[in-house]
CSV table of C-alpha atoms in Angstrom, one decimal:
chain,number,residue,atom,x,y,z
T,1,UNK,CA,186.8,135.3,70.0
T,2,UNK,CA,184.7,136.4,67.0
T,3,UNK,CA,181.5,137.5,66.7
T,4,UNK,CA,180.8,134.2,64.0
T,5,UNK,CA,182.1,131.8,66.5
T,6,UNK,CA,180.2,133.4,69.5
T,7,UNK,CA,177.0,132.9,67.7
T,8,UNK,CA,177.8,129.5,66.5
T,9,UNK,CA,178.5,128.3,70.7
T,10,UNK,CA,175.2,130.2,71.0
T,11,UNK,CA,173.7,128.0,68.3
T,12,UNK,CA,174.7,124.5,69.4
T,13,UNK,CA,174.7,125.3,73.1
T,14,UNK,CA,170.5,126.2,71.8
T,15,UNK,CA,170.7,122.5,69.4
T,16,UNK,CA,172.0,120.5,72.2
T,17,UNK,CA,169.7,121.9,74.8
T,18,UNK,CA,166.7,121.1,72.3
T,19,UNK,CA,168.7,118.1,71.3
T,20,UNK,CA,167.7,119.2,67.4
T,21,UNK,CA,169.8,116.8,65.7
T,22,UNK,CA,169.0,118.8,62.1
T,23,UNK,CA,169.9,121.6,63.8
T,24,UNK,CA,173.6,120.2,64.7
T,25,UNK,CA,174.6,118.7,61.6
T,26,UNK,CA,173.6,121.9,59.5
T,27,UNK,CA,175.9,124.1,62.1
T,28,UNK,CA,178.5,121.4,61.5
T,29,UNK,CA,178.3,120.7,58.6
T,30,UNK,CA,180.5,123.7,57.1
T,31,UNK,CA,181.9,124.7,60.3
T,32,UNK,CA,186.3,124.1,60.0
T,33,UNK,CA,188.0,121.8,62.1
T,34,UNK,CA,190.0,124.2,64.4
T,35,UNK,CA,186.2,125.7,65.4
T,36,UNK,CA,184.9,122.2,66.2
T,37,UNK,CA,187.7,121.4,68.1
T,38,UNK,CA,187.5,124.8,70.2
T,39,UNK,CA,183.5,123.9,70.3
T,40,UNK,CA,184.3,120.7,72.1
T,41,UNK,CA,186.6,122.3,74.6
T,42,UNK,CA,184.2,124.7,75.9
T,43,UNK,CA,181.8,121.7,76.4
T,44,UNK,CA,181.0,119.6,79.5
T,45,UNK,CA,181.7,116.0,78.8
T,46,UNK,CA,178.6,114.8,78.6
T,47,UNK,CA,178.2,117.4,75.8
T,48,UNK,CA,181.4,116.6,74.3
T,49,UNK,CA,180.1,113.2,73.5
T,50,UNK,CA,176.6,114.3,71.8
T,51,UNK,CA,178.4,116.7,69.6
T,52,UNK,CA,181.1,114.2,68.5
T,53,UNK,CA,178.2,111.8,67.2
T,54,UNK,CA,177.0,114.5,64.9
T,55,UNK,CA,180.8,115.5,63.5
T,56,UNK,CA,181.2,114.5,59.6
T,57,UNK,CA,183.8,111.8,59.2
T,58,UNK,CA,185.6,113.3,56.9
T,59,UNK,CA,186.5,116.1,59.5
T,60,UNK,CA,186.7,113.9,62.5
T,61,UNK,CA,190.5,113.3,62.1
T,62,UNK,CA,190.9,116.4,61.2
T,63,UNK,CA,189.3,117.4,64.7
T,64,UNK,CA,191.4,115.0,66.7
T,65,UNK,CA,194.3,116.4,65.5
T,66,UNK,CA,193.6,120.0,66.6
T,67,UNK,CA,192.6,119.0,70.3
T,68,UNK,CA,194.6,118.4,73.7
T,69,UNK,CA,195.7,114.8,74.3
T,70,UNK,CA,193.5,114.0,77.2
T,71,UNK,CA,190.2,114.9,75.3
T,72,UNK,CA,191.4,112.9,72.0
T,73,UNK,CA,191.7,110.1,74.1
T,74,UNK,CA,188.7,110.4,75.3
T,75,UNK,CA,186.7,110.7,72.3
T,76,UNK,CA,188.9,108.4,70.4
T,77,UNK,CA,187.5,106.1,73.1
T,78,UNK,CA,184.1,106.6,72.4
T,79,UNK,CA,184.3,106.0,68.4
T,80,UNK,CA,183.9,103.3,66.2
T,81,UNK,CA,187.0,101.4,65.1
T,82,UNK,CA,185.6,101.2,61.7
T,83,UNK,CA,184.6,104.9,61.3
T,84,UNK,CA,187.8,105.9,63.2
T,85,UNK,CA,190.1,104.4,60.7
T,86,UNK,CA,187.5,105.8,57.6
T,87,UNK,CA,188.4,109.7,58.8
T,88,UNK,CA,191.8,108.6,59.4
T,89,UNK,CA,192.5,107.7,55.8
T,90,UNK,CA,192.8,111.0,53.8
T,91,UNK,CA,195.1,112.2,56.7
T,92,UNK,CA,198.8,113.0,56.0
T,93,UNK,CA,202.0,110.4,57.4
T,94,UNK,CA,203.0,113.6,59.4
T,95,UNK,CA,199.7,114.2,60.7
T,96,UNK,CA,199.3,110.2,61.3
T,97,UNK,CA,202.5,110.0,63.7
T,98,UNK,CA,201.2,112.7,65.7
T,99,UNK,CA,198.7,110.9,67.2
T,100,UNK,CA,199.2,107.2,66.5
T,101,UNK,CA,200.1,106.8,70.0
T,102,UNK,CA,196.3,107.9,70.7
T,103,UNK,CA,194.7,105.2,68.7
T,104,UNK,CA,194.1,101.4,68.9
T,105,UNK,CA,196.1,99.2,67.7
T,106,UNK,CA,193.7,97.9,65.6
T,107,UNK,CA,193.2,101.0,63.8
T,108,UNK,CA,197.2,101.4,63.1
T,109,UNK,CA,197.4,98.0,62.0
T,110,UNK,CA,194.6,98.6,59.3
T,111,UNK,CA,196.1,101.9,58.5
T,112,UNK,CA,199.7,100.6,58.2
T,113,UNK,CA,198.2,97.6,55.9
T,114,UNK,CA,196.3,99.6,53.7
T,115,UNK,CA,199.4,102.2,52.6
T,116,UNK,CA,201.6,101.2,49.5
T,117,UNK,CA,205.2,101.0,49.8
T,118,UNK,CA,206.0,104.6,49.3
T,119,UNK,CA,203.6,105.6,52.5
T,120,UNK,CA,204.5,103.4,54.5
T,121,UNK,CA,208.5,103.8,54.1
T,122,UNK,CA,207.5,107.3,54.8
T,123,UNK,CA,205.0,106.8,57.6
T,124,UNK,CA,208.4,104.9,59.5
T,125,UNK,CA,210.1,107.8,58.6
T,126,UNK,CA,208.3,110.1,59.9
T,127,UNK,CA,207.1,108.2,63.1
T,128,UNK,CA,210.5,107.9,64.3
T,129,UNK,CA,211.2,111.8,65.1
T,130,UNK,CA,210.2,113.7,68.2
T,131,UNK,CA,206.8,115.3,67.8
T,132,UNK,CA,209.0,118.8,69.4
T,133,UNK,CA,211.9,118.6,66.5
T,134,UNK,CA,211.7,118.9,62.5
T,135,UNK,CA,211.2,115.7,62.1
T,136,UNK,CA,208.1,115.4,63.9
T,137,UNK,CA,206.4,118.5,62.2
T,138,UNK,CA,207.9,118.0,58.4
T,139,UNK,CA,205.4,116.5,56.2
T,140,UNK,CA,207.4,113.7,53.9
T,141,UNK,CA,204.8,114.3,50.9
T,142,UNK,CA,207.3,116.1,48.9
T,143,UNK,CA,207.3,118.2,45.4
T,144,UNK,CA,210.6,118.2,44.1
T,145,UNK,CA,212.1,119.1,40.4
T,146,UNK,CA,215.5,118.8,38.6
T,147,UNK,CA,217.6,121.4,38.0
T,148,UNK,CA,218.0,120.5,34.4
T,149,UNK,CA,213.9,120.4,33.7
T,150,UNK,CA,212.2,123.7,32.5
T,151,UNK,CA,209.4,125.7,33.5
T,152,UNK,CA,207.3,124.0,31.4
T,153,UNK,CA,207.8,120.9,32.3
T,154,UNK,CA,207.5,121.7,36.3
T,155,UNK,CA,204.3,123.5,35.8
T,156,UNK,CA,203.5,120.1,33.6
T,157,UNK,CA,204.8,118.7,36.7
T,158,UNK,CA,202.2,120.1,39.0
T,159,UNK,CA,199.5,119.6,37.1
T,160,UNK,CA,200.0,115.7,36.6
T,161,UNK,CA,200.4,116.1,40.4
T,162,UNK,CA,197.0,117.8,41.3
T,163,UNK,CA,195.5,115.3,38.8
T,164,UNK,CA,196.8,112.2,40.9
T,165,UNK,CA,195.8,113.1,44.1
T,166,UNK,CA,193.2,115.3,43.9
T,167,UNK,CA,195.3,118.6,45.1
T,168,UNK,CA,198.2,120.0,45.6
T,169,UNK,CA,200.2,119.7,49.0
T,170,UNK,CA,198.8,122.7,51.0
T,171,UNK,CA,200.7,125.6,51.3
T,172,UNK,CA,202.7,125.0,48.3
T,173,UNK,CA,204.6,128.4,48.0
T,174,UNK,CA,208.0,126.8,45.3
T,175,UNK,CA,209.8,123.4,44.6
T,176,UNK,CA,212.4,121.8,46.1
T,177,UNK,CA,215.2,121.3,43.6
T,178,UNK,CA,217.2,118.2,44.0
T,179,UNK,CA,219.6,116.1,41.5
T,180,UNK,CA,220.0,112.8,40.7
T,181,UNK,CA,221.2,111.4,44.1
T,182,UNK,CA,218.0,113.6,45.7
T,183,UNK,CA,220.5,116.4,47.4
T,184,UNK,CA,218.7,119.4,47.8
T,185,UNK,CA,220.2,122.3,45.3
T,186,UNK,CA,218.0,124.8,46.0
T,187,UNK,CA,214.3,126.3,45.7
T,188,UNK,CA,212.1,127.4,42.7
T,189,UNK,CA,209.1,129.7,43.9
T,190,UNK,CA,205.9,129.2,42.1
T,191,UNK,CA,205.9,133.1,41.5
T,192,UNK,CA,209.2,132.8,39.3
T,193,UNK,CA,207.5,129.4,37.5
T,194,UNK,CA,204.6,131.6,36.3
T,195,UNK,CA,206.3,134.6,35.6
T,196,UNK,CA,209.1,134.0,33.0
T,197,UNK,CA,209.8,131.8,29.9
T,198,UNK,CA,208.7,128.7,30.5
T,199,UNK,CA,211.4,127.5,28.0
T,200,UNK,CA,214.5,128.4,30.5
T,201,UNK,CA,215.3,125.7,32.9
T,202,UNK,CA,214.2,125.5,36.8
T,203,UNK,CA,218.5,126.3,37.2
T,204,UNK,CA,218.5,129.8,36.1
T,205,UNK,CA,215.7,130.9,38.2
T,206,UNK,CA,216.1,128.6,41.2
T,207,UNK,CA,217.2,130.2,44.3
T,208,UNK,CA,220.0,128.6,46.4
T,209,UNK,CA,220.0,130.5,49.6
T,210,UNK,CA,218.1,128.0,51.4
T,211,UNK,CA,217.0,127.5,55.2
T,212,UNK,CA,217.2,124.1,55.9
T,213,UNK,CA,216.8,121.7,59.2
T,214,UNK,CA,217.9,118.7,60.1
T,215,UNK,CA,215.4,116.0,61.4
T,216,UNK,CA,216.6,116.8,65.0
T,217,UNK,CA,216.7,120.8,65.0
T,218,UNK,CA,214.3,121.5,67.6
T,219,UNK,CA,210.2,122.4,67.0
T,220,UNK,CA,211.0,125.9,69.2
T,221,UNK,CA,214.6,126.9,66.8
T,222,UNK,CA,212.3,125.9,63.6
T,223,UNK,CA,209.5,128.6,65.1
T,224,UNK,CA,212.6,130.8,65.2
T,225,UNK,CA,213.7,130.8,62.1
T,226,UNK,CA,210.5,131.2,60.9
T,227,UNK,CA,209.8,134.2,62.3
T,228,UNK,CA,213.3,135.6,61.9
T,229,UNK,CA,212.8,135.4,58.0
T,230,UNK,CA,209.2,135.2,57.1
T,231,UNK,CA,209.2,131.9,55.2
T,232,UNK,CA,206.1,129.9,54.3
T,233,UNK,CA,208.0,127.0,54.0
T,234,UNK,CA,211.2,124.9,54.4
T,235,UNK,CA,213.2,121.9,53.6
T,236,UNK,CA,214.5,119.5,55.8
T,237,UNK,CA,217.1,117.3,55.1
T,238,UNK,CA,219.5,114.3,56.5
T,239,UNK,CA,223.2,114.6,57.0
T,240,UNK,CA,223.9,113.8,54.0
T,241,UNK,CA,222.0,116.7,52.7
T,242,UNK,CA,219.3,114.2,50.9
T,243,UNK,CA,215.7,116.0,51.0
T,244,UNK,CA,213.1,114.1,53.2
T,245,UNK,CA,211.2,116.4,53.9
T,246,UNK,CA,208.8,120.0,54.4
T,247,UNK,CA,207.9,122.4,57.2
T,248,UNK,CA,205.3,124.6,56.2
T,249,UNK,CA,204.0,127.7,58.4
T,250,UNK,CA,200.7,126.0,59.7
T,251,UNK,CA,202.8,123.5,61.6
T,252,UNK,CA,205.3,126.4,62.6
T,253,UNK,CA,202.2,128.8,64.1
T,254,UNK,CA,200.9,125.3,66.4
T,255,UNK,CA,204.4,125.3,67.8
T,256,UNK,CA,204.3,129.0,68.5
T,257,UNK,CA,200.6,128.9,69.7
T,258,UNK,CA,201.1,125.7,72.3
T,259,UNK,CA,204.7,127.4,73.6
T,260,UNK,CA,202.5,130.8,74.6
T,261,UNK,CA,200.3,128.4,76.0
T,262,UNK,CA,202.5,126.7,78.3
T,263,UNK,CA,204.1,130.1,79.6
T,264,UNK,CA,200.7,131.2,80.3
T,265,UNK,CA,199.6,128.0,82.2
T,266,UNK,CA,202.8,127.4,83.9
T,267,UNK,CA,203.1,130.5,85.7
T,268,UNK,CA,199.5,129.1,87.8
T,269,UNK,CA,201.0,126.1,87.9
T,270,UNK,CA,199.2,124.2,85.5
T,271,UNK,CA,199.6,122.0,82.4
T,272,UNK,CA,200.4,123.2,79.2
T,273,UNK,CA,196.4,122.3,77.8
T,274,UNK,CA,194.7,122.5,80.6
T,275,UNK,CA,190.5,121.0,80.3
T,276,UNK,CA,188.1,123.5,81.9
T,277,UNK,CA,185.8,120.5,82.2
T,278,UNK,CA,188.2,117.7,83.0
T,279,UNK,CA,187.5,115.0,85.8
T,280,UNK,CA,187.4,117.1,89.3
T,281,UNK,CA,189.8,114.6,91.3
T,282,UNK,CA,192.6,114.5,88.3
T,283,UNK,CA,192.3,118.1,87.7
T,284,UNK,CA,192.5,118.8,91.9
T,285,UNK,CA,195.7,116.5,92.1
T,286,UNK,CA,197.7,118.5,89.3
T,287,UNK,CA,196.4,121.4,91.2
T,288,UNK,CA,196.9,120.3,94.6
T,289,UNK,CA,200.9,120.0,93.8
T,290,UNK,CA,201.6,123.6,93.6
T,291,UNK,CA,199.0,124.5,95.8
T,292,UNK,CA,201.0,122.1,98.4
T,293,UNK,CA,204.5,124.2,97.2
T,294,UNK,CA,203.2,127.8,98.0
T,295,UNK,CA,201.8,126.8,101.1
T,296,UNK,CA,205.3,125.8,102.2
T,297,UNK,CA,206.7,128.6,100.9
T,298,UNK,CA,204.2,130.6,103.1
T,299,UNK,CA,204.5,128.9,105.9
T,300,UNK,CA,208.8,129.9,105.3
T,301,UNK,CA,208.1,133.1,105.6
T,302,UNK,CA,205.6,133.5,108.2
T,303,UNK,CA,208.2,132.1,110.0
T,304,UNK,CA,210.4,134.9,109.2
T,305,UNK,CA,207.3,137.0,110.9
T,306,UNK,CA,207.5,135.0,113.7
T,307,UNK,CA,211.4,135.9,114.4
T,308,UNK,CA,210.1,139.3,115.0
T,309,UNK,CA,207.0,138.6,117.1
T,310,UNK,CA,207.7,141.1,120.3
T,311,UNK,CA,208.5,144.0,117.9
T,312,UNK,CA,205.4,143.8,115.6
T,313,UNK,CA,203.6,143.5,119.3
T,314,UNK,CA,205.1,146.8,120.6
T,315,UNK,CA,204.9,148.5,117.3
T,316,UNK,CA,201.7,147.8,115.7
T,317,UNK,CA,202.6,150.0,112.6
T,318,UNK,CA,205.1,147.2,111.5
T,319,UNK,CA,201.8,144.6,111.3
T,320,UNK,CA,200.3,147.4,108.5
T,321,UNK,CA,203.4,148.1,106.6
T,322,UNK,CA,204.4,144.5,106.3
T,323,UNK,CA,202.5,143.6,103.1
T,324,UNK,CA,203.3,146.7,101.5
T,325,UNK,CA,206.8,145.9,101.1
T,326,UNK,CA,206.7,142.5,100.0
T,327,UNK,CA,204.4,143.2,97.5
T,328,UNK,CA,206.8,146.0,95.9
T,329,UNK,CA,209.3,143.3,96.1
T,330,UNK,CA,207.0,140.7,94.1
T,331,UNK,CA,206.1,143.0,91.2
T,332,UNK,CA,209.8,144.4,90.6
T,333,UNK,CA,210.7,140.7,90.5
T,334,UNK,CA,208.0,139.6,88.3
T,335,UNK,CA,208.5,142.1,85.7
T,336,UNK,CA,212.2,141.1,85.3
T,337,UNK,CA,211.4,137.9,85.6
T,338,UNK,CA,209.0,137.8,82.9
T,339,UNK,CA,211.7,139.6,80.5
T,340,UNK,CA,214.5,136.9,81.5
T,341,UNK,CA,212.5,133.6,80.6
T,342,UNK,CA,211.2,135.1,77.3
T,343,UNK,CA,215.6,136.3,76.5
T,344,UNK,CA,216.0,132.6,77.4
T,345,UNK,CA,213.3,131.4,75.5
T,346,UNK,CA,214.4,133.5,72.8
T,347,UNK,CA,217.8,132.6,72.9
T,348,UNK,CA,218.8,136.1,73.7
T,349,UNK,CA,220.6,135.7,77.5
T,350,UNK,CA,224.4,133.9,77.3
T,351,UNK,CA,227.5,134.4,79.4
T,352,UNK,CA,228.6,137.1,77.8
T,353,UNK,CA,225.9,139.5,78.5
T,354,UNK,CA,224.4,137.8,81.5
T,355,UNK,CA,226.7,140.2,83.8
T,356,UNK,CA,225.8,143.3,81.8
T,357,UNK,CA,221.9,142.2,82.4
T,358,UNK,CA,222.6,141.6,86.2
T,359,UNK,CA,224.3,145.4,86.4
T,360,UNK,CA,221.3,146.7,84.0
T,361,UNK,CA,218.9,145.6,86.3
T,362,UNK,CA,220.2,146.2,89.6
T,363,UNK,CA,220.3,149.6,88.1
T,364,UNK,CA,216.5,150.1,87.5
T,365,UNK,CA,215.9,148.3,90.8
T,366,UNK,CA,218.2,150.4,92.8
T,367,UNK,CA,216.7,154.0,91.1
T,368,UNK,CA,212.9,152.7,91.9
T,369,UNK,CA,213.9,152.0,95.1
T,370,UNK,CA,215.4,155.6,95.9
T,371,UNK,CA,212.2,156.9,94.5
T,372,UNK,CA,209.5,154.4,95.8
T,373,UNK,CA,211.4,154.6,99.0
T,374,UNK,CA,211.1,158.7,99.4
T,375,UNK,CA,207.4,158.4,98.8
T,376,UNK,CA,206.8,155.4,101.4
T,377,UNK,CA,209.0,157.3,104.0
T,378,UNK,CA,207.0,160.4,103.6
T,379,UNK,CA,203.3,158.5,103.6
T,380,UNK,CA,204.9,156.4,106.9
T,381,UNK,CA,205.6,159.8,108.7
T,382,UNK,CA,202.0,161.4,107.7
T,383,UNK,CA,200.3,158.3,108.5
T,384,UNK,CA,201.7,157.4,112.0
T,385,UNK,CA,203.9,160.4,112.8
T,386,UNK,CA,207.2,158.4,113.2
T,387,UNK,CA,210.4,160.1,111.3
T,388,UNK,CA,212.2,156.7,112.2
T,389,UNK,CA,208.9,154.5,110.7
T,390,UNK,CA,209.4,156.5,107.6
T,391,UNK,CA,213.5,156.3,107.1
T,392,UNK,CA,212.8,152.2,107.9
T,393,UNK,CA,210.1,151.3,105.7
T,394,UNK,CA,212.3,153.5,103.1
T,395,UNK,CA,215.2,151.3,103.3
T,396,UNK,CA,213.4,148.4,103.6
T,397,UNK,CA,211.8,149.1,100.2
T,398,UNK,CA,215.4,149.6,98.5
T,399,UNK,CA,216.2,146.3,99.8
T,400,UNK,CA,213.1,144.3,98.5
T,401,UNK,CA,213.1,146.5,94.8
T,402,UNK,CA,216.7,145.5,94.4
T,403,UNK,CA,216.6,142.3,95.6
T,404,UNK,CA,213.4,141.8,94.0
T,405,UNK,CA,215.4,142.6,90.3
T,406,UNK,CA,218.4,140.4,91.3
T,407,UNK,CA,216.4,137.5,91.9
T,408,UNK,CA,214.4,138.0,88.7
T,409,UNK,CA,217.3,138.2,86.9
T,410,UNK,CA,219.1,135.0,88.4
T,411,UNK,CA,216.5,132.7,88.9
T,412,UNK,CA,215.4,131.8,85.8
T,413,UNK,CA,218.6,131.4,84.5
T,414,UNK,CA,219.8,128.8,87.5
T,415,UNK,CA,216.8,127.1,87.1
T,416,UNK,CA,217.5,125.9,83.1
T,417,UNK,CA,220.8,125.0,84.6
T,418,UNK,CA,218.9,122.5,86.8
T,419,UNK,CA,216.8,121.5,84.1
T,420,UNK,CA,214.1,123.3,85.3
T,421,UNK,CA,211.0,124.7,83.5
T,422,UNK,CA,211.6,128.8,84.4
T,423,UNK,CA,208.3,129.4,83.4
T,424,UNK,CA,206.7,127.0,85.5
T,425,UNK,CA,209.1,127.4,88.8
T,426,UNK,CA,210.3,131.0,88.8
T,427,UNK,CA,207.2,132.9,90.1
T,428,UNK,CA,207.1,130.1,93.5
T,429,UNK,CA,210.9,130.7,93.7
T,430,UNK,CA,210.7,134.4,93.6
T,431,UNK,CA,208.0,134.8,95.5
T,432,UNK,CA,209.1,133.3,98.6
T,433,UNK,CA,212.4,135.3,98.2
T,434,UNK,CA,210.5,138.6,98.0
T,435,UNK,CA,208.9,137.7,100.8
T,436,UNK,CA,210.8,136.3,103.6
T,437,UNK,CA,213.6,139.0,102.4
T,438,UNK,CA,211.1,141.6,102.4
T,439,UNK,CA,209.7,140.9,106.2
T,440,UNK,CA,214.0,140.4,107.4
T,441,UNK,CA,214.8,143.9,106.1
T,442,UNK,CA,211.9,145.4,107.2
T,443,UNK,CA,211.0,143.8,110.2
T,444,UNK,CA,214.7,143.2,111.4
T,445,UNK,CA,215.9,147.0,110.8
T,446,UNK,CA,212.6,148.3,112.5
T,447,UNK,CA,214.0,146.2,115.9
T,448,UNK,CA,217.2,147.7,115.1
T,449,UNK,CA,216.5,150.9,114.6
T,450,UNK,CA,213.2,151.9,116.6
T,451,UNK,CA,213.2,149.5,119.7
């Protein structure tokens, strides 16, 4: 967080207090979007509510676009049909579809009836993709030249353009090219328009090594690509290679932001937006879920303890040790864990190398353990004086590092088979194998062995 937006919390946390409604609408007032949005988030709902009356309409759509769904619903809620459909109007049809399923119907219907032709064919358009694939994030507004046209008459193009409606389409880094039947040929970038004789034609500067989607390529392979090869912009097109349509990076970096934020929150167990102020009794029953899960998964392997009652009785030691070696197990696991759901994420894991990964890691697991397992045996033996203590809780911590690895390795990967979220299910799942594995070894070879 900034120093700037800290001071501006500071500010309308002081306004609100003081409820100085000059105060509020100056701080608004040239305040972006994106920091309102994150303003309301950090607010109690109560809050939330006296803020949102002082937010210009022009910005209030704006606004609802950059927030979680819960809280747009709610403040979509508490607004004016009439004012909601006023900050609604200078949005884009991309921007529209992504959260007409949040508004009245009221306030579609007026929307819908007050487009021309043109917006609304491409507001249907548009409307009918995924908001996670191309078509979901593309923005239908298009700038598209012939091949045939010049410079000249491009740049001519562009200005007539900016004149119409006000601006021109943000991001704008080059033109699609298209031809008469509107099948994309290539791109021109605006940096070859300015730069050369604006008597040659778009077609000897155009460039026709062009990344392209379909409507259905996924939001997360889009993110991809983006990142693979830098752009600031793509095409999408239909299968007949007709353009419909543009992904530009600002849509790309939402995708990327909201997929680090569902690793983050799924790990705890938690949605992918999570409200820090959201109603106790729905946010304790999405809690309540996983908190139900691990205590199952507890209660699995304090059973394993239980096996093993009369030894940890007789051998007090084992009581100490325990929690040692199952949280060795836990951390080798979750570091290979953590690297196996980003390959997956990433595309990077398949069958061909999924058997080399398995070897690679059962490797690193199996050296920690010979080392970890030296240093454990010889704390064991200072600490109670038992050589056979030692050479136990030393083998014991091979097994949990190893198996610790494997399981890291595999789970995520069976999990996607089942359709699974890794990053949501994996740390439960691996858990409760490092730890009822971890308490068998140990507490099974220290019967074995010592008794």
């Amino acid at each position: 967080m900034t120093i700037k937006f800290q001071h501006l919390i500071n500010s309308i946390d002081i306004a609100l207090d003081e409820n100085d409604e000059q105060a509020l609408q100056k701080l608004l007032v040239n305040t972006s979007a994106a920091e309102i949005a994150r303003l309301m988030e950090s607010l109690t709902q109560k809050d939330r509510l006296t803020l949102w009356h002082y937010v210009p309409t022009r910005l209030r759509a704006k606004v609802l676009l950059e927030l979680h769904q819960d809280l747009r619903r709610s403040l979509i809620a508490h607004t004016d049909e009439v004012e909601l459909t006023a900050s609604l109007s200078a949005v884009q049809m991309d921007e529209l579809a992504d959260i007409d399923s949040d508004l009245p119907i009221t306030v579609i219907s007026a929307m819908v009836q007050a487009m021309d032709a043109q917006r609304r064919e491409r507001y249907d358009l548009v409307k009918h993709y995924p908001d996670d694939s191309a078509g979901g994030l593309m923005d239908v507004d298009i700038t598209a030249v012939r091949a045939d046209v010049s410079l000249k008459a491009a740049l001519r193009y562009m200005r007539r353009l900016r004149q119409r409606e006000g601006a021109l389409p943000d991001h704008l880094d080059s033109l699609m090219v298209v031809d008469r039947n509107n099948v994309l040929l290539g791109v021109v970038p605006l940096s070859q328009i300015i730069s050369n004789d604006l008597s040659i034609s778009v077609r000897d500067v155009m460039s026709t090594e062009v990344t392209s989607f379909t409507p259905l390529n996924s939001a997360h392979n889009v993110a991809q690509a983006f990142k693979d090869k830098d752009l600031l912009s793509a095409p999408v097109v239909d299968d007949q290679h007709k353009l419909i349509g543009r992904i530009t990076v600002d849509d790309v970096i939402d995708v990327i932001q909201d997929e680090a934020d569902k690793e983050v929150f799924s790990r705890a167990g938690l949605n992918s937006h999570p409200d820090m102020f959201a109603p106790i009794l729905k946010s304790s029953g999405r809690r309540a879920i996983w908190l139900g899960i691990n205590l199952m998964t507890a209660f699995l392997a304090a059973w394993v303890i239980g096996l093993f009652e009369t030894s940890i009785e007789k051998i007090v030691a084992l009581a100490v040790l325990m929690p040692v070696v199952a949280s060795m197990g836990g951390v080798a696991g979750s570091q290979t864990l953590t690297l196996v759901t980003r390959g997956l994420a990433l595309n990077q894991i398949n069958n061909k190398n999924m058997a080399k990964l398995i070897g690679h890691e059962f490797s690193i697991g199996a050296l920690n353990g010979m080392l970890w397992a030296a240093v454990v045996g010889i704390i064991a033996f200072q600490w109670f004086g038992d050589w056979q203590l030692g050479m136990v809780f030393g083998a014991a911590m091979i097994i949990v590092l190893v198996t610790g690895v494997l399981a890291g390795t595999t789970i995520p990967p069976l999990l996607k088979k089942m359709g699974i979220d890794p990053a949501l299910a994996g740390g439960v799942v691996l858990t409760t194998v490092t730890d009822v594995v971890g308490f068998f070894a140990f507490l099974s070879l220290a019967t074995l062995i010592i008794l």
